[in-house]
Coordinates of C-alpha atoms and ligand atoms in Angstrom, one line a residue:
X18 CA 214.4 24.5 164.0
X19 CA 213.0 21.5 165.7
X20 CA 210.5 22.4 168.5
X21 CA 211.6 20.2 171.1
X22 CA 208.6 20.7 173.5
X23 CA 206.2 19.3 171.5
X24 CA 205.6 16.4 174.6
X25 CA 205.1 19.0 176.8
X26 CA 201.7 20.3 176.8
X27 CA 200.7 22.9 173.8
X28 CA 198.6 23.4 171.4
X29 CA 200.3 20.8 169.3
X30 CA 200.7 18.4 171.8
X31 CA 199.1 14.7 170.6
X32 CA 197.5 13.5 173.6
X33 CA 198.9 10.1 173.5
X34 CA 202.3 11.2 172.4
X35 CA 202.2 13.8 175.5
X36 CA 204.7 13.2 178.3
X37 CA 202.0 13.1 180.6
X38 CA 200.6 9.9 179.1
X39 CA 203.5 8.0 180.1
X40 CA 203.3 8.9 184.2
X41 CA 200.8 7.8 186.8
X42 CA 197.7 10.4 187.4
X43 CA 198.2 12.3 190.4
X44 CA 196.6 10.3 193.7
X45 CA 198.1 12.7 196.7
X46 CA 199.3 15.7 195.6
X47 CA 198.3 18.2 192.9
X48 CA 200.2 18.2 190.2
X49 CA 203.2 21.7 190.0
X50 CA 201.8 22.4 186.8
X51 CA 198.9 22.8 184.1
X52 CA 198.4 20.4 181.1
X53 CA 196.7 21.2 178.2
X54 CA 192.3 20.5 178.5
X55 CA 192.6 17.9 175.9
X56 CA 195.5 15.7 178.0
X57 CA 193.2 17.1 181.2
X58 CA 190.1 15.8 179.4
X59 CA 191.6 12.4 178.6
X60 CA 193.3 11.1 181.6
X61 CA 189.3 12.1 183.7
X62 CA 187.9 10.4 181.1
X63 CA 189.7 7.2 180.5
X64 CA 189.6 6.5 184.6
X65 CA 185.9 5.8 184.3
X66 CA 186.2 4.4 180.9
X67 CA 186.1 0.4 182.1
X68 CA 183.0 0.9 184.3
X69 CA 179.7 -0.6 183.3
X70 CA 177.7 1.3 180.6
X71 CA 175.4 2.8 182.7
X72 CA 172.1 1.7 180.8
X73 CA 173.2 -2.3 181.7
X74 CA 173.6 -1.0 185.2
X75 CA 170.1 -3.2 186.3
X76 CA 171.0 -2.7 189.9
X77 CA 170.6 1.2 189.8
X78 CA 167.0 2.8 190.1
X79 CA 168.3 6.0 188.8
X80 CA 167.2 7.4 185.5
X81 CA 170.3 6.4 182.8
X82 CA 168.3 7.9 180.0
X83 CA 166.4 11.2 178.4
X84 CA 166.4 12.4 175.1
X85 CA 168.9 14.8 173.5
X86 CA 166.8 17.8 174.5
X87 CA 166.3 17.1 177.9
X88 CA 170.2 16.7 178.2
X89 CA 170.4 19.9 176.0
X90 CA 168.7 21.6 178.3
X91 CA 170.4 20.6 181.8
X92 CA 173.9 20.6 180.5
X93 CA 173.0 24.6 179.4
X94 CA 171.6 25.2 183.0
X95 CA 174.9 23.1 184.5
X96 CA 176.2 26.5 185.6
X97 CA 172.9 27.8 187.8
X98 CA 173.0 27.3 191.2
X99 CA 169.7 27.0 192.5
X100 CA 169.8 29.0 195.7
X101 CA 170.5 32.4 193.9
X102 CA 166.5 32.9 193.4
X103 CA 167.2 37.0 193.3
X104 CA 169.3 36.5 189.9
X105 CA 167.4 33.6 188.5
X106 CA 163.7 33.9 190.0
X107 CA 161.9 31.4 187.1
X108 CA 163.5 28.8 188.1
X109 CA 162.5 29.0 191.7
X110 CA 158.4 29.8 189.9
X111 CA 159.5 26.4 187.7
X112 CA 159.9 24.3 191.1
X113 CA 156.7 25.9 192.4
X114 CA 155.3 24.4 188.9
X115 CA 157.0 20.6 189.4
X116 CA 155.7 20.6 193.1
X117 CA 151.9 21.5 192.0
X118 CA 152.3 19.1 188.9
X119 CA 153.5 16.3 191.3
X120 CA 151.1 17.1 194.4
X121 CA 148.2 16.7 192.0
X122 CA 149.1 13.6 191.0
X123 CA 149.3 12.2 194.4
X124 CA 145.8 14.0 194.6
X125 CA 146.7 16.7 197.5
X126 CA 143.4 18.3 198.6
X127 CA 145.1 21.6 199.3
X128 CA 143.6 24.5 197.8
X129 CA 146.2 27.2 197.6
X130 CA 148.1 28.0 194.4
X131 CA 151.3 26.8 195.9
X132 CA 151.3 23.7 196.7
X133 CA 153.3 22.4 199.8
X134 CA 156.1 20.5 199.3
X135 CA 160.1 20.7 198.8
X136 CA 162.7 20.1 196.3
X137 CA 165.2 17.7 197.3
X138 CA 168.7 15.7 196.3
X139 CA 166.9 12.9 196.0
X140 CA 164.5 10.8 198.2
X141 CA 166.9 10.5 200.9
X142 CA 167.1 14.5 201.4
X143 CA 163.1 13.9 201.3
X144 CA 162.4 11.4 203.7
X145 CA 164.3 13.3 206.2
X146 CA 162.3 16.2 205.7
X147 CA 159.0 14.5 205.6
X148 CA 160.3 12.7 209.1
X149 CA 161.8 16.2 210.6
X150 CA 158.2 17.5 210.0
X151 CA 156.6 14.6 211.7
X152 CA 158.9 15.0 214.3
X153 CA 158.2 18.7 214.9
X154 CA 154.5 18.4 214.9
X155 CA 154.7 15.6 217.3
X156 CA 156.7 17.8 219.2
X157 CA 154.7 20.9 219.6
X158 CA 151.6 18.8 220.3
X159 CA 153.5 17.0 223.1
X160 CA 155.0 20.4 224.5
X161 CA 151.5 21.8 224.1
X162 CA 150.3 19.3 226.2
X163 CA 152.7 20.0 228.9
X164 CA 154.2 16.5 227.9
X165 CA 157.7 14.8 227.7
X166 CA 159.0 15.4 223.9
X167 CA 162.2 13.2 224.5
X168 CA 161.6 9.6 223.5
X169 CA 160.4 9.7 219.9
X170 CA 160.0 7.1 217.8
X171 CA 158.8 6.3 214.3
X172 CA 157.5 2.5 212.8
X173 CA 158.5 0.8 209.7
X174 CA 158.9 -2.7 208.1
X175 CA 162.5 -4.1 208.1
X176 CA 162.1 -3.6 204.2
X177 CA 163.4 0.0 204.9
X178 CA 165.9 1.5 202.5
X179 CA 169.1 2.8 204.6
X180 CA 167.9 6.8 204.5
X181 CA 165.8 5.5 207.2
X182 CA 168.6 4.2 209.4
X183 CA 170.2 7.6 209.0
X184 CA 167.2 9.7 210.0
X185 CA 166.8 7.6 213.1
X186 CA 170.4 8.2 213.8
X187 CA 171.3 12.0 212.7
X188 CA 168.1 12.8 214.7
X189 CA 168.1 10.4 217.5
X190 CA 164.7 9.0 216.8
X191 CA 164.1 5.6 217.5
X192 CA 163.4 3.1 214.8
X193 CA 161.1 0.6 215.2
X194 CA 161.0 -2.2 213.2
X195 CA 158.1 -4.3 211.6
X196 CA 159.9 -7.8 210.5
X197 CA 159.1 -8.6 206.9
X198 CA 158.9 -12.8 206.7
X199 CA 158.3 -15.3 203.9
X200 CA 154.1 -15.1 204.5
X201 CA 153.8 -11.3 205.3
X202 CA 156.4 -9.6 202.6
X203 CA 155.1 -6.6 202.9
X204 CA 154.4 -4.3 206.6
X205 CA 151.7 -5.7 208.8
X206 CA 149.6 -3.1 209.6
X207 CA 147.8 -4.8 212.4
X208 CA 151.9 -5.1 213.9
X209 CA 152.8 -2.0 212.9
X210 CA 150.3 -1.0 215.2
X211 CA 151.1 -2.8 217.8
X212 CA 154.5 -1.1 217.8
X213 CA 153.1 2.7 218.5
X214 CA 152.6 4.6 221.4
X215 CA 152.0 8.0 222.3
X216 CA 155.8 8.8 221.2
X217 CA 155.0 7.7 217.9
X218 CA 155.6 10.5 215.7
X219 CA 154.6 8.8 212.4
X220 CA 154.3 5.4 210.7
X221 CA 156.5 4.9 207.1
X222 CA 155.1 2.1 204.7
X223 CA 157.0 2.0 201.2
X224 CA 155.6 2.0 197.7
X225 CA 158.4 0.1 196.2
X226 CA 160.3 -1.4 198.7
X227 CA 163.9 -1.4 197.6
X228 CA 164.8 -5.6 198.3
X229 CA 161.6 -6.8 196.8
X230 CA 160.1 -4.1 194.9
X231 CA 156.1 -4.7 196.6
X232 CA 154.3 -2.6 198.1
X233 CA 153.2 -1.9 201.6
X234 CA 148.8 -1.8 201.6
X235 CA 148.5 2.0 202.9
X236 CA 145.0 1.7 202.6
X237 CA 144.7 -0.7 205.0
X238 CA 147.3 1.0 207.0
X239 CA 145.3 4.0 206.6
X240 CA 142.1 2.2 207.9
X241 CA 144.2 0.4 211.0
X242 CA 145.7 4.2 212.0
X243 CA 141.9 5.4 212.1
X244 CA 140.8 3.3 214.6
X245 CA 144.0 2.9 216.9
X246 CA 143.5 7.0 217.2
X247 CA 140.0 6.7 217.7
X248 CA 140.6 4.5 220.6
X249 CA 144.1 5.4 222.1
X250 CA 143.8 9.4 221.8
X251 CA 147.1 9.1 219.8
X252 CA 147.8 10.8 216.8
X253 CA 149.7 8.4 214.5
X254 CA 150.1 9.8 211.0
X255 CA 151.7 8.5 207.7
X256 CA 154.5 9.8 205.9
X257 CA 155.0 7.6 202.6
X258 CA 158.3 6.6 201.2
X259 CA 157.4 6.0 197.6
X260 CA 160.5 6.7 196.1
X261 CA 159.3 4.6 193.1
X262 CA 155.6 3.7 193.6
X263 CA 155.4 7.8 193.0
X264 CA 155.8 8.0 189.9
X265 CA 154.2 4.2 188.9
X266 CA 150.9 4.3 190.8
X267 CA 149.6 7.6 189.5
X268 CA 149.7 6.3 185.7
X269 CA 149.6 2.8 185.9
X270 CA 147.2 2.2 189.2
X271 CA 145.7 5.6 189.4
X272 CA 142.4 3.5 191.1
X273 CA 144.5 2.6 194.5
X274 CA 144.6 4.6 197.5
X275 CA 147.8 5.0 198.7
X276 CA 148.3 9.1 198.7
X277 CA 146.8 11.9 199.9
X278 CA 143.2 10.8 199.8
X279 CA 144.0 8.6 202.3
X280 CA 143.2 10.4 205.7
X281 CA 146.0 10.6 207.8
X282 CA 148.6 10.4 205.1
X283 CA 150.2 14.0 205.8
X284 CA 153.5 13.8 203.5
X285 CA 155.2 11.9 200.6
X286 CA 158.1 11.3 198.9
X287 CA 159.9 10.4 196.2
X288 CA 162.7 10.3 193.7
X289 CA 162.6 12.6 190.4
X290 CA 165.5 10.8 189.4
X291 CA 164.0 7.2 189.6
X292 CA 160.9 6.8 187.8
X293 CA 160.8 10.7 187.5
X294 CA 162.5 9.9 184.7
X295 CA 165.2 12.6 185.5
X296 CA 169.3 12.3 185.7
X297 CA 170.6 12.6 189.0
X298 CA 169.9 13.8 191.9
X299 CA 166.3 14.9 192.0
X300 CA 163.6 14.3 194.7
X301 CA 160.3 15.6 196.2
X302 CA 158.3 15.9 199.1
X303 CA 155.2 17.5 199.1
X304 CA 152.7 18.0 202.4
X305 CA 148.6 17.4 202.8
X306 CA 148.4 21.1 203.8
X307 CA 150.4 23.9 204.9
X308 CA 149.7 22.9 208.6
X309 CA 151.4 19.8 208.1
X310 CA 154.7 22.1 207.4
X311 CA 156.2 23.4 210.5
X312 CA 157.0 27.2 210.4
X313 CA 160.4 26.4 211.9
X314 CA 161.3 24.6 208.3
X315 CA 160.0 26.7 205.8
X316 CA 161.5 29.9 204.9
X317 CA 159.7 32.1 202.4
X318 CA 160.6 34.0 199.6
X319 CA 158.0 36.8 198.8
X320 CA 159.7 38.5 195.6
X321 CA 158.3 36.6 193.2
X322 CA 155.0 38.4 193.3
X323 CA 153.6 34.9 195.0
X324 CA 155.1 33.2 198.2
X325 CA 157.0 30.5 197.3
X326 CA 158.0 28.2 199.9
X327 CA 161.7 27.2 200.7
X328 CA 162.5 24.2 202.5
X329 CA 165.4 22.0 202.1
X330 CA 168.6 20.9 204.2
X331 CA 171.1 22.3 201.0
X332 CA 171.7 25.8 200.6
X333 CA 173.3 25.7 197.0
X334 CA 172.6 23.0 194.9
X335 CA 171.9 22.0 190.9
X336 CA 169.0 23.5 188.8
X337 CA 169.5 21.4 185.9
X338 CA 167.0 18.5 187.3
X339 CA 164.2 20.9 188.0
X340 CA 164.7 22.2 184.1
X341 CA 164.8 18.2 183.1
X342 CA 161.6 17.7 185.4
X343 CA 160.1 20.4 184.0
X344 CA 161.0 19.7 180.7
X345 CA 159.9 15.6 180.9
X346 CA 156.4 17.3 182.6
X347 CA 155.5 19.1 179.3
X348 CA 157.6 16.8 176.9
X349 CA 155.2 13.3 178.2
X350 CA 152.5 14.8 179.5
X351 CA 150.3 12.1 181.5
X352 CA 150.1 9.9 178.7
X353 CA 153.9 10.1 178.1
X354 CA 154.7 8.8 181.5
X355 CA 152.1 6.4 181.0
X356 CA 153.4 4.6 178.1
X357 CA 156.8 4.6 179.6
X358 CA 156.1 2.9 183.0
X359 CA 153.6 0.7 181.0
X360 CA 156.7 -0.4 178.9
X361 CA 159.3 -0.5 181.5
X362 CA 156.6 -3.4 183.7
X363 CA 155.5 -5.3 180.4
X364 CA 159.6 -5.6 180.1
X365 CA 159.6 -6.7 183.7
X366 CA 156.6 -8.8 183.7
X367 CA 158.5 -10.6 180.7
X368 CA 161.9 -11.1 182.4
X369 CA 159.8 -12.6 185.9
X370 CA 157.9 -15.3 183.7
X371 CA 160.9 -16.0 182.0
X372 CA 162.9 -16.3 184.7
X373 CA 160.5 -18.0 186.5
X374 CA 160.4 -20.7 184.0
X375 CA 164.3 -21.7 184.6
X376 CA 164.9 -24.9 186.1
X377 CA 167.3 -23.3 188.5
X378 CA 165.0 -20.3 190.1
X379 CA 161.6 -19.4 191.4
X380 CA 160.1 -16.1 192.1
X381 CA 160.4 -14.5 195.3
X382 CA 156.5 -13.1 194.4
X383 CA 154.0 -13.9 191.5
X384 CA 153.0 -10.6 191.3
X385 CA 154.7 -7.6 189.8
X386 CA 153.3 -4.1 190.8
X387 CA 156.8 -2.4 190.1
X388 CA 159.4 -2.6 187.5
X389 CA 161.6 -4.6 189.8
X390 CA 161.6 -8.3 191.0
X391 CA 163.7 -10.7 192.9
X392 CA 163.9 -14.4 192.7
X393 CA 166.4 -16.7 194.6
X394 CA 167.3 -20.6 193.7
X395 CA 165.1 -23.5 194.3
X396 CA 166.0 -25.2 197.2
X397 CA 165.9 -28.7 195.7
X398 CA 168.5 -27.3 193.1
X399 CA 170.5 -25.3 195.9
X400 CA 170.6 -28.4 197.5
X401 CA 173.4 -29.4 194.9
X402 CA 174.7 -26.7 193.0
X403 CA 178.1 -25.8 192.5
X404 CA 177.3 -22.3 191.8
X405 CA 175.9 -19.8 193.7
X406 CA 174.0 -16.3 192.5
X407 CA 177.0 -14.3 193.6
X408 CA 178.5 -16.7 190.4
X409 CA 176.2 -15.7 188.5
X410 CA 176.5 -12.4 188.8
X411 CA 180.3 -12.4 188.4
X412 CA 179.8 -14.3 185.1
X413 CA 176.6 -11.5 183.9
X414 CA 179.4 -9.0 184.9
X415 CA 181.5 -10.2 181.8
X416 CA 179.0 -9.1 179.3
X417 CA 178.6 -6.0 180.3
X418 CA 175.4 -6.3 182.8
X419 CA 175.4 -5.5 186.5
X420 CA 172.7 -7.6 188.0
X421 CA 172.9 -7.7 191.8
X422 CA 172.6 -10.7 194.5
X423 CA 172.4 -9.9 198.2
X424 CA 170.7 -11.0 201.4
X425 CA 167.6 -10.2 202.2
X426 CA 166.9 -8.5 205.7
X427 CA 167.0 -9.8 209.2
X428 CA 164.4 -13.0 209.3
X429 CA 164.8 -13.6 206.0
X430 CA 168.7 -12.8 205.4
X431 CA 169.3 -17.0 204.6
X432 CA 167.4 -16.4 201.2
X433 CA 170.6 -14.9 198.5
X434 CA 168.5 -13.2 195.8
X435 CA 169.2 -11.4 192.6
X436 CA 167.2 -8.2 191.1
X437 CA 166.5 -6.5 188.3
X438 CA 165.5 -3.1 187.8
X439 CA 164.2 -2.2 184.1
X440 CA 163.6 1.8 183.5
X441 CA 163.2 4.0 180.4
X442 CA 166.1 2.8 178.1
X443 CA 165.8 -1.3 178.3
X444 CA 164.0 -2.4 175.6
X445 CA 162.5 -6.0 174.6
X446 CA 165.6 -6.6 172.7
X447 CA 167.8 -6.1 175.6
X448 CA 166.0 -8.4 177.7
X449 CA 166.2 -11.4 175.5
X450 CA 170.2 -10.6 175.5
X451 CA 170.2 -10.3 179.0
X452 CA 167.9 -13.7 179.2
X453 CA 170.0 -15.5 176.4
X454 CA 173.3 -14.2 178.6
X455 CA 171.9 -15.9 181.5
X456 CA 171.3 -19.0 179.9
X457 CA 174.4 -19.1 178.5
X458 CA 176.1 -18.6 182.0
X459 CA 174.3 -21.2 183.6
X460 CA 175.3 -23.7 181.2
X461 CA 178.6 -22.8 182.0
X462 CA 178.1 -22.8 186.1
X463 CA 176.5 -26.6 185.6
X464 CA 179.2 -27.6 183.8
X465 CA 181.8 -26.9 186.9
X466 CA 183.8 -29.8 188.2
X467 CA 184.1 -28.6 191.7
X468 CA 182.0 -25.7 193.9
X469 CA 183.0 -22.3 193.8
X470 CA 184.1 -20.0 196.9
X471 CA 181.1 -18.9 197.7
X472 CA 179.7 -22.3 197.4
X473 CA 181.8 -23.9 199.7
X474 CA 181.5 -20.9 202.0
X475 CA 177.1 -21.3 201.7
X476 CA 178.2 -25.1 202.6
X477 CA 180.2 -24.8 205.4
X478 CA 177.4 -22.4 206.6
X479 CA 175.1 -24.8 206.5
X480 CA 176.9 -27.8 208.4
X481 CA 176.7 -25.3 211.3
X482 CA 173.6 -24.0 211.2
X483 CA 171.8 -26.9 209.0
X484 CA 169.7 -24.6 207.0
X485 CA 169.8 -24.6 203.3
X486 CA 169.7 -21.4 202.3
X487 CA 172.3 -19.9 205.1
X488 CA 174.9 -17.9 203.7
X489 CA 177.5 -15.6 205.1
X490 CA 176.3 -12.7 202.9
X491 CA 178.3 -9.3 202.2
X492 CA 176.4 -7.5 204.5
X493 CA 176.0 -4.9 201.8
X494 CA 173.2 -2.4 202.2
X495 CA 171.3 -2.2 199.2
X496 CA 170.7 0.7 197.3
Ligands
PLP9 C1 166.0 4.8 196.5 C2 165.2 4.8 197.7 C3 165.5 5.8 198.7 C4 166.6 6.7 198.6 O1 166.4 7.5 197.5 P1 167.6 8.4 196.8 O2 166.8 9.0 195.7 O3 168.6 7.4 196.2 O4 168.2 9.3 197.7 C5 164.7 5.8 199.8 N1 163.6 4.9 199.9 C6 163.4 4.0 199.0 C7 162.2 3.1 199.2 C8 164.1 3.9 197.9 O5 163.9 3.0 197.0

């Protein structure tokens, strides 16, 4: 007898001969029935199946990369939900271990066997937390002091990566920004100054800043703070946003001062899953000193036969990336890490000169202290191109590589630039594609008869405002 369900859904069901391939996938409602996994499987995975392959993804910071153990390892743990610390207790001691590892190598002068510091989504969960601790301590000096604690406010270039916006806003804290020009690209210290008061609750230079990839001079910051709180009374401190820098400078600059031997740098953080060199999402914040962690956001847990400290704005949340942490800790060891940032800024380093040498485009800086740069057109061939690097990245899009362009921020937002970020996973080989697909696109931009959209919109921008490099720009924030 013929089985006439065979469409329908069982264990004989060929997924492409299943009803089910034949009809949209659901948008509003859920669908009456089940389906078989397989069909299931299929129809999630062929929705995302068009989408960049996430190692030519050179926008993204975020690791795209680890070994077959390391994934081994988090997709076994994909079930643990960190928070249960009662029915899995080593994993909370394994946290305790990455926050030591990573407070050492920002050279914390805190003595106890814990280190302090926090586990985090990623470095937007710990900037918050390093600025909700500034915040507090600001606070209960100010109280203390019989004081008004209502008009805080916190300092920062205009480099800032959007986390910063949102702290300002979800806390009501106000943001003051340091403008970042064409001769000062990174903060001005001696500005930055300039900008605090006694409602200052802490100053925020970046190791890494997101649109150029430089890096603010917190040693000179560091020197500027001293003084102004000699003078003024005021208590300025410095929380640092080294989302990347954190995991560069220790191996690959280990000589400059930027972290915790710096005096009044009280806090840092950064991203496990950027140059942590750990899937998504990981980040860490770690503290000078115990003090600098205000009781009211750190909640212990004393059942581990040592106090482990809890602080954190999720309640349940992923193990996996403390286990992949942990795992890249013991797998690279210093020299591991090393080695791989070493790579990942020769590659860079090799994509800038390159770049740099073609005829359309300079360099936005000559040097290149992380594995990112940014270079815009010349202006003399801006002047009359047909193309513009929003082209160019529509045309890099076709083979495969996402390479961003975007405005850079307020004073500067005429210049259109395009980045590239090179992590674990982008080899030599891959950058002379890239470079030989760039090429090869340009050729085909200089051959274009008339301008392109965005060329004519740039134009018409520039009747009115008679700059050359003013463009309407998406307005896109970065990531
Ligand atoms: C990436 C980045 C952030 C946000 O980090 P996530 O890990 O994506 O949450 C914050 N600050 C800087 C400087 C960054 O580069």
């Amino acid at each position: 007898m013929k089985d006439l369900n065979f469409r329908k859904g069982d264990a004989k069901t060929d997924v492409f001969g299943s009803d089910e391939m034949l009809q949209p996938a659901p948008v509003d409602k859920i669908p009456d029935g089940p389906t078989t996994p397989q069909i299931a499987y299929q129809m999630v995975k062929d929705e995302t199946f068009a989408q960049t392959q996430p190692r030519l993804n050179l926008a993204t910071f975020v690791t795209t990369y680890m070994d077959d153990y390391a994934t081994k390892l988090m997709n076994e743990a994909i079930n643990i939900n960190y928070i249960d610390e009662t029915e899995y207790p080593r994993i909370a001691v394994m946290n305790g271990k990455c926050i030591n590892i990573v407070a050492n190598l920002w050279n914390t002068p805190e003595q106890e066997k814990w280190k302090s510091g926090a586990l985090a989504i990623g470095s937007s969960e710990a900037c918050m937390l390093g600025g909700v601790a500034a915040w507090l301590r600001w606070r209960k000096r100010r109280k203390e002091a019989g004081k008004p604690y209502d008009k805080p406010n916190f300092v920062i270039s205009t480099g800032f990566q959007v986390v910063w916006e949102k702290f300002a806003q979800l806390w009501q804290i106000e943001m003051r920004q340091v403008p970042l020009t064409l001769d000062k690209t990174t903060l001005d210290p001696e500005e930055a100054l300039k900008m605090c008061d006694e409602n200052t609750i802490c100053i925020v230079p970046i190791q890494g800043v997101t649109w150029t990839g430089l890096n603010d001079d917190v040693e000179a910051l560091d020197k500027a703070v001293d003084a102004y709180n000699a003078k003024t009374g005021n208590e300025v401190c410095i929380h640092v946003d080294a989302a990347t820098g954190g995991f560069i400078l220790p191996f690959l600059n280990p000589e400059v001062k930027w972290d915790f031997r710096l005096k009044w740098v009280l806090s840092i953080s950064t991203s496990g899953h950027k140059f942590g060199l750990v899937y998504p999402g990981l980040g860490w914040v770690v503290w000078k000193d115990k003090k600098y962690l205000p009781d009211e956001m750190s909640f212990s847990v004393n059942y581990l036969g040592a106090n482990i400290t809890q602080v954190g704005l999720n309640f349940s949340r992923p193990a996996a990336q403390i286990l992949g942490q942990y795992y890249q800790f013991i797998r690279l060891g210093f020299e591991g890490y090393k080695a791989i940032q070493y790579n990942s800024m020769e590659i860079t380093k090799y994509l800038h000169e390159q770049i740099g040498k073609m005829t359309p485009f300079v360099n936005y800086s000559n040097e290149v202290v992380n594995p990112l740069f940014i270079w815009y057109m010349k202006p003399e061939y801006d002047k009359n191109a047909k193309w513009t690097l929003y082209d160019l990245q529509d045309k890099l899009k076709q083979s495969g590589w996402m390479v961003p362009a975007y405005t850079l921020p307020e004073n500067i937002q005429n210049y259109v630039v395009m980045r590239i970020v090179v992590r674990q996973g982008f080899s030599r080989d891959m950058a002379d594609m890239l470079l030989n697909d760039i090429n090869n696109a340009i050729a085909d931009l200089e051959k274009l008869e008339y301008p392109t959209p965005t060329r004519i919109s740039i134009n018409k921008q520039e009747e009115i405002k008679g700059s050359v490099f003013t463009h309407t720009g998406s307005g896109k924030k970065v990531k």
